[in-house]
mmCIF file of C-alpha atoms in Angstrom:
data_model
loop_
_atom_site.group_PDB
_atom_site.id
_atom_site.type_symbol
_atom_site.label_atom_id
_atom_site.label_comp_id
_atom_site.label_asym_id
_atom_site.label_seq_id
_atom_site.Cartn_x
_atom_site.Cartn_y
_atom_site.Cartn_z
ATOM 1 C CA MET I 1 0.023 -0.137 0.091
ATOM 2 C CA PHE I 2 2.999 2.253 0.949
ATOM 3 C CA ARG I 3 4.375 1.594 -2.379
ATOM 4 C CA ALA I 4 1.301 1.904 -4.476
ATOM 5 C CA PHE I 5 1.344 5.877 -2.824
ATOM 6 C CA ALA I 6 5.311 6.511 -3.737
ATOM 7 C CA VAL I 7 4.310 5.465 -7.314
ATOM 8 C CA ARG I 8 1.280 7.998 -7.627
ATOM 9 C CA LEU I 9 3.646 11.207 -6.607
ATOM 10 C CA PRO I 10 5.554 11.561 -9.341
ATOM 11 C CA HIS I 11 2.161 12.062 -11.346
ATOM 12 C CA VAL I 12 0.736 14.583 -8.657
ATOM 13 C CA GLY I 13 4.415 16.426 -8.892
ATOM 14 C CA ALA I 14 4.035 16.393 -13.252
ATOM 15 C CA THR I 15 0.584 17.086 -12.959
ATOM 16 C CA ILE I 16 1.588 19.967 -10.833
ATOM 17 C CA ALA I 17 4.082 21.602 -13.055
ATOM 18 C CA VAL I 18 1.794 21.374 -15.996
ATOM 19 C CA LEU I 19 -1.205 23.456 -14.415
ATOM 20 C CA ALA I 20 1.626 25.921 -13.132
ATOM 21 C CA LEU I 21 3.058 26.753 -16.841
ATOM 22 C CA ALA I 22 -0.834 26.574 -17.816
ATOM 23 C CA ALA I 23 -1.034 29.309 -15.728
ATOM 24 C CA CYS I 24 1.800 31.365 -17.194
ATOM 25 C CA THR I 25 -0.055 31.273 -20.786
ATOM 26 C CA GLN I 26 -3.116 32.381 -19.784
ATOM 27 C CA PRO I 27 -4.367 35.596 -21.033
ATOM 28 C CA SER I 28 -3.975 38.393 -18.582
ATOM 29 C CA PRO I 29 -7.178 39.893 -17.256
ATOM 30 C CA PRO I 30 -8.374 43.122 -18.757
ATOM 31 C CA SER I 31 -7.050 46.674 -16.941
ATOM 32 C CA ASN I 32 -8.928 48.699 -15.100
ATOM 33 C CA GLN I 33 -7.558 51.455 -17.171
ATOM 34 C CA SER I 34 -10.295 54.324 -18.647
ATOM 35 C CA THR I 35 -11.143 53.739 -22.027
ATOM 36 C CA LYS I 36 -11.128 57.412 -22.331
ATOM 37 C CA ALA I 37 -10.030 59.251 -25.088
ATOM 38 C CA PRO I 38 -6.516 60.755 -24.491
ATOM 39 C CA PRO I 39 -6.637 64.659 -23.968
ATOM 40 C CA PRO I 40 -6.851 66.280 -27.489
ATOM 41 C CA THR I 41 -3.317 67.980 -28.663
ATOM 42 C CA TYR I 42 -4.571 71.466 -28.953
ATOM 43 C CA ASP I 43 -6.740 73.704 -26.821
ATOM 44 C CA ILE I 44 -10.353 73.270 -27.178
ATOM 45 C CA VAL I 45 -11.485 76.334 -25.083
ATOM 46 C CA ALA I 46 -9.802 78.578 -27.282
ATOM 47 C CA GLN I 47 -11.148 77.122 -30.305
ATOM 48 C CA ILE I 48 -14.657 77.725 -28.922
ATOM 49 C CA ARG I 49 -13.721 81.124 -28.145
ATOM 50 C CA ALA I 50 -12.313 81.609 -31.818
ATOM 51 C CA ALA I 51 -15.776 80.630 -32.909
ATOM 52 C CA GLY I 52 -17.271 83.271 -31.228
ATOM 53 C CA GLU I 53 -14.750 86.063 -33.051
ATOM 54 C CA ARG I 54 -15.180 84.904 -35.660
ATOM 55 C CA ASP I 55 -19.454 84.997 -35.837
ATOM 56 C CA LYS I 56 -19.254 88.827 -34.051
ATOM 57 C CA SER I 57 -22.008 90.742 -35.894
ATOM 58 C CA ALA I 58 -22.182 94.464 -36.053
ATOM 59 C CA ILE I 59 -24.849 94.018 -32.994
ATOM 60 C CA GLU I 60 -24.364 92.492 -30.064
ATOM 61 C CA VAL I 61 -26.434 92.254 -26.741
ATOM 62 C CA ALA I 62 -25.077 92.566 -23.165
ATOM 63 C CA PRO I 63 -27.175 92.490 -20.613
ATOM 64 C CA LEU I 64 -26.918 95.078 -17.974
ATOM 65 C CA ARG I 65 -25.753 92.596 -14.957
ATOM 66 C CA ASP I 66 -25.832 92.987 -11.234
ATOM 67 C CA PRO I 67 -21.827 93.826 -10.228
ATOM 68 C CA GLY I 68 -21.863 91.030 -8.215
ATOM 69 C CA VAL I 69 -22.202 89.106 -11.079
ATOM 70 C CA THR I 70 -19.621 91.387 -13.009
ATOM 71 C CA GLY I 71 -17.615 90.565 -10.225
ATOM 72 C CA LEU I 72 -18.156 87.322 -9.744
ATOM 73 C CA GLN I 73 -17.837 86.675 -13.871
ATOM 74 C CA ASP I 74 -13.749 88.700 -13.467
ATOM 75 C CA GLY I 75 -12.817 86.647 -10.676
ATOM 76 C CA ALA I 76 -13.674 83.823 -12.488
ATOM 77 C CA SER I 77 -11.532 84.614 -15.488
ATOM 78 C CA ALA I 78 -8.534 85.495 -12.842
ATOM 79 C CA ASP I 79 -9.111 82.010 -11.297
ATOM 80 C CA GLU I 80 -8.692 80.695 -15.173
ATOM 81 C CA ARG I 81 -5.907 82.184 -16.183
ATOM 82 C CA ALA I 82 -4.273 80.566 -13.352
ATOM 83 C CA GLN I 83 -5.719 77.818 -14.064
ATOM 84 C CA GLN I 84 -7.797 77.241 -10.851
ATOM 85 C CA TYR I 85 -10.546 75.598 -12.521
ATOM 86 C CA ASP I 86 -12.631 74.526 -9.467
ATOM 87 C CA ALA I 87 -12.597 77.907 -8.071
ATOM 88 C CA ALA I 88 -13.963 80.069 -11.518
ATOM 89 C CA GLY I 89 -16.397 77.153 -11.797
ATOM 90 C CA ALA I 90 -17.515 78.014 -8.282
ATOM 91 C CA LYS I 91 -17.309 81.513 -8.513
ATOM 92 C CA LEU I 92 -19.820 81.166 -11.998
ATOM 93 C CA ASP I 93 -22.274 79.101 -10.801
ATOM 94 C CA SER I 94 -22.453 81.659 -7.633
ATOM 95 C CA ALA I 95 -23.395 84.129 -10.904
ATOM 96 C CA LEU I 96 -25.939 82.002 -12.235
ATOM 97 C CA LYS I 97 -27.595 82.009 -8.896
ATOM 98 C CA ILE I 98 -27.814 85.727 -8.840
ATOM 99 C CA ALA I 99 -28.837 86.022 -12.696
ATOM 100 C CA GLY I 100 -30.291 83.041 -13.179
ATOM 101 C CA ASP I 101 -30.251 81.080 -16.830
ATOM 102 C CA ALA I 102 -28.281 83.742 -18.350
ATOM 103 C CA PRO I 103 -26.924 82.427 -21.770
ATOM 104 C CA ASP I 104 -23.585 83.818 -21.468
ATOM 105 C CA LEU I 105 -22.584 82.301 -18.218
ATOM 106 C CA LEU I 106 -24.159 79.168 -19.038
ATOM 107 C CA GLN I 107 -21.202 79.249 -21.813
ATOM 108 C CA ASP I 108 -18.795 80.576 -19.712
ATOM 109 C CA ARG I 109 -19.687 77.863 -17.381
ATOM 110 C CA ALA I 110 -19.439 75.044 -19.736
ATOM 111 C CA GLU I 111 -15.876 76.309 -21.039
ATOM 112 C CA ILE I 112 -14.963 75.669 -17.301
ATOM 113 C CA TYR I 113 -16.709 72.130 -17.351
ATOM 114 C CA VAL I 114 -14.404 71.658 -20.401
ATOM 115 C CA ARG I 115 -10.861 72.703 -18.551
ATOM 116 C CA GLN I 116 -11.870 70.611 -16.265
ATOM 117 C CA ARG I 117 -13.015 67.756 -18.660
ATOM 118 C CA ASP I 118 -16.311 67.253 -17.864
ATOM 119 C CA TYR I 119 -17.444 67.263 -21.252
ATOM 120 C CA LYS I 120 -20.965 65.794 -20.497
ATOM 121 C CA ASP I 121 -21.829 68.530 -18.643
ATOM 122 C CA ALA I 122 -20.091 71.070 -21.225
ATOM 123 C CA GLU I 123 -22.013 69.899 -23.815
ATOM 124 C CA LYS I 124 -25.064 70.290 -21.759
ATOM 125 C CA LEU I 125 -24.556 73.488 -20.718
ATOM 126 C CA ALA I 126 -24.413 75.117 -24.184
ATOM 127 C CA ARG I 127 -27.101 73.714 -25.583
ATOM 128 C CA HIS I 128 -29.122 75.021 -22.496
ATOM 129 C CA SER I 129 -27.406 78.697 -23.739
ATOM 130 C CA PHE I 130 -28.354 77.783 -27.243
ATOM 131 C CA ASP I 131 -31.548 77.442 -26.068
ATOM 132 C CA ILE I 132 -32.414 79.968 -24.341
ATOM 133 C CA GLY I 133 -30.808 82.405 -25.713
ATOM 134 C CA PRO I 134 -28.978 84.325 -29.481
ATOM 135 C CA LYS I 135 -29.593 82.273 -32.257
ATOM 136 C CA LEU I 136 -27.489 84.107 -34.371
ATOM 137 C CA GLY I 137 -23.654 86.097 -33.610
ATOM 138 C CA SER I 138 -20.655 84.987 -31.115
ATOM 139 C CA LEU I 139 -22.850 83.201 -28.153
ATOM 140 C CA CYS I 140 -23.927 81.077 -31.036
ATOM 141 C CA ALA I 141 -21.447 80.218 -32.293
ATOM 142 C CA ARG I 142 -18.982 79.613 -29.075
ATOM 143 C CA ASN I 143 -22.347 77.041 -28.180
ATOM 144 C CA TRP I 144 -22.705 75.188 -31.428
ATOM 145 C CA GLN I 145 -18.552 75.055 -31.519
ATOM 146 C CA THR I 146 -18.418 73.314 -27.760
ATOM 147 C CA VAL I 147 -20.611 70.456 -29.297
ATOM 148 C CA VAL I 148 -18.856 70.047 -31.811
ATOM 149 C CA GLU I 149 -16.033 70.003 -29.965
ATOM 150 C CA MET I 150 -17.770 67.325 -27.237
ATOM 151 C CA ARG I 151 -18.802 65.229 -29.734
ATOM 152 C CA LEU I 152 -15.054 65.003 -31.106
ATOM 153 C CA GLN I 153 -14.426 63.703 -27.557
ATOM 154 C CA ALA I 154 -17.154 61.711 -27.781
ATOM 155 C CA GLN I 155 -15.601 60.068 -30.701
ATOM 156 C CA ASP I 156 -19.386 61.010 -32.509
ATOM 157 C CA GLU I 157 -17.990 62.010 -35.600
ATOM 158 C CA ALA I 158 -21.813 62.055 -37.308
ATOM 159 C CA GLY I 159 -22.610 64.203 -34.084
ATOM 160 C CA ALA I 160 -19.427 66.862 -35.340
ATOM 161 C CA VAL I 161 -20.831 67.200 -38.250
ATOM 162 C CA ASN I 162 -24.646 68.039 -37.282
ATOM 163 C CA ALA I 163 -23.095 70.253 -34.742
ATOM 164 C CA ARG I 164 -20.634 71.919 -37.212
ATOM 165 C CA GLN I 165 -24.055 72.250 -39.633
ATOM 166 C CA GLU I 166 -25.613 74.477 -36.721
ATOM 167 C CA LEU I 167 -22.696 76.204 -36.696
ATOM 168 C CA ALA I 168 -22.545 77.548 -40.285
ATOM 169 C CA LYS I 169 -26.125 79.225 -38.980
ATOM 170 C CA CYS I 170 -25.016 81.093 -36.301
ATOM 171 C CA HIS I 171 -23.097 83.446 -39.246
ATOM 172 C CA GLN I 172 -25.426 85.984 -40.992
ATOM 173 C CA ALA I 173 -23.518 88.521 -43.296
ATOM 174 C CA GLY I 174 -24.296 91.799 -43.622
ATOM 175 C CA PRO I 175 -25.920 93.596 -45.909
ATOM 176 C CA VAL I 176 -23.409 95.076 -48.899
ATOM 177 C CA ARG I 177 -22.634 98.522 -48.756
ATOM 178 C CA MET I 178 -21.157 100.005 -51.797
#
């Protein structure tokens, strides 16, 4: 009886060795890395603001502001320049509590969301700004350029094409003067 056990022992050792080798050839489990697209190689917010500059018209409507809101906007701009995006967002959130759904403030906040790489909220605010804001001019262009950029970040080329079509509608040529 002892002899039978001794005979089987080498087979058990061989089985363990085969299993150990098989474990080495198993594919590694999928990594937990994010499938997020890499950050763009260009400044998205600069592209958004450039679209607004290209579509400035002779008539731009600027609402009268509460001085507190203007101070918060100025502070948010300073924070953005200092790359303090959370502080800039907080100031714009405070301004929105005072001024309600001001389309220009919504777009400013959307651009800070872009800086924070919160693309979903950036697109949501840009669309809301367009819905309640002007349908022509620089703010309209900034709204739709934001949507274009967010669709590109989501790798949604069809959505980006549709947003570019809407962006083109923001521009209205002035009268030809002779």
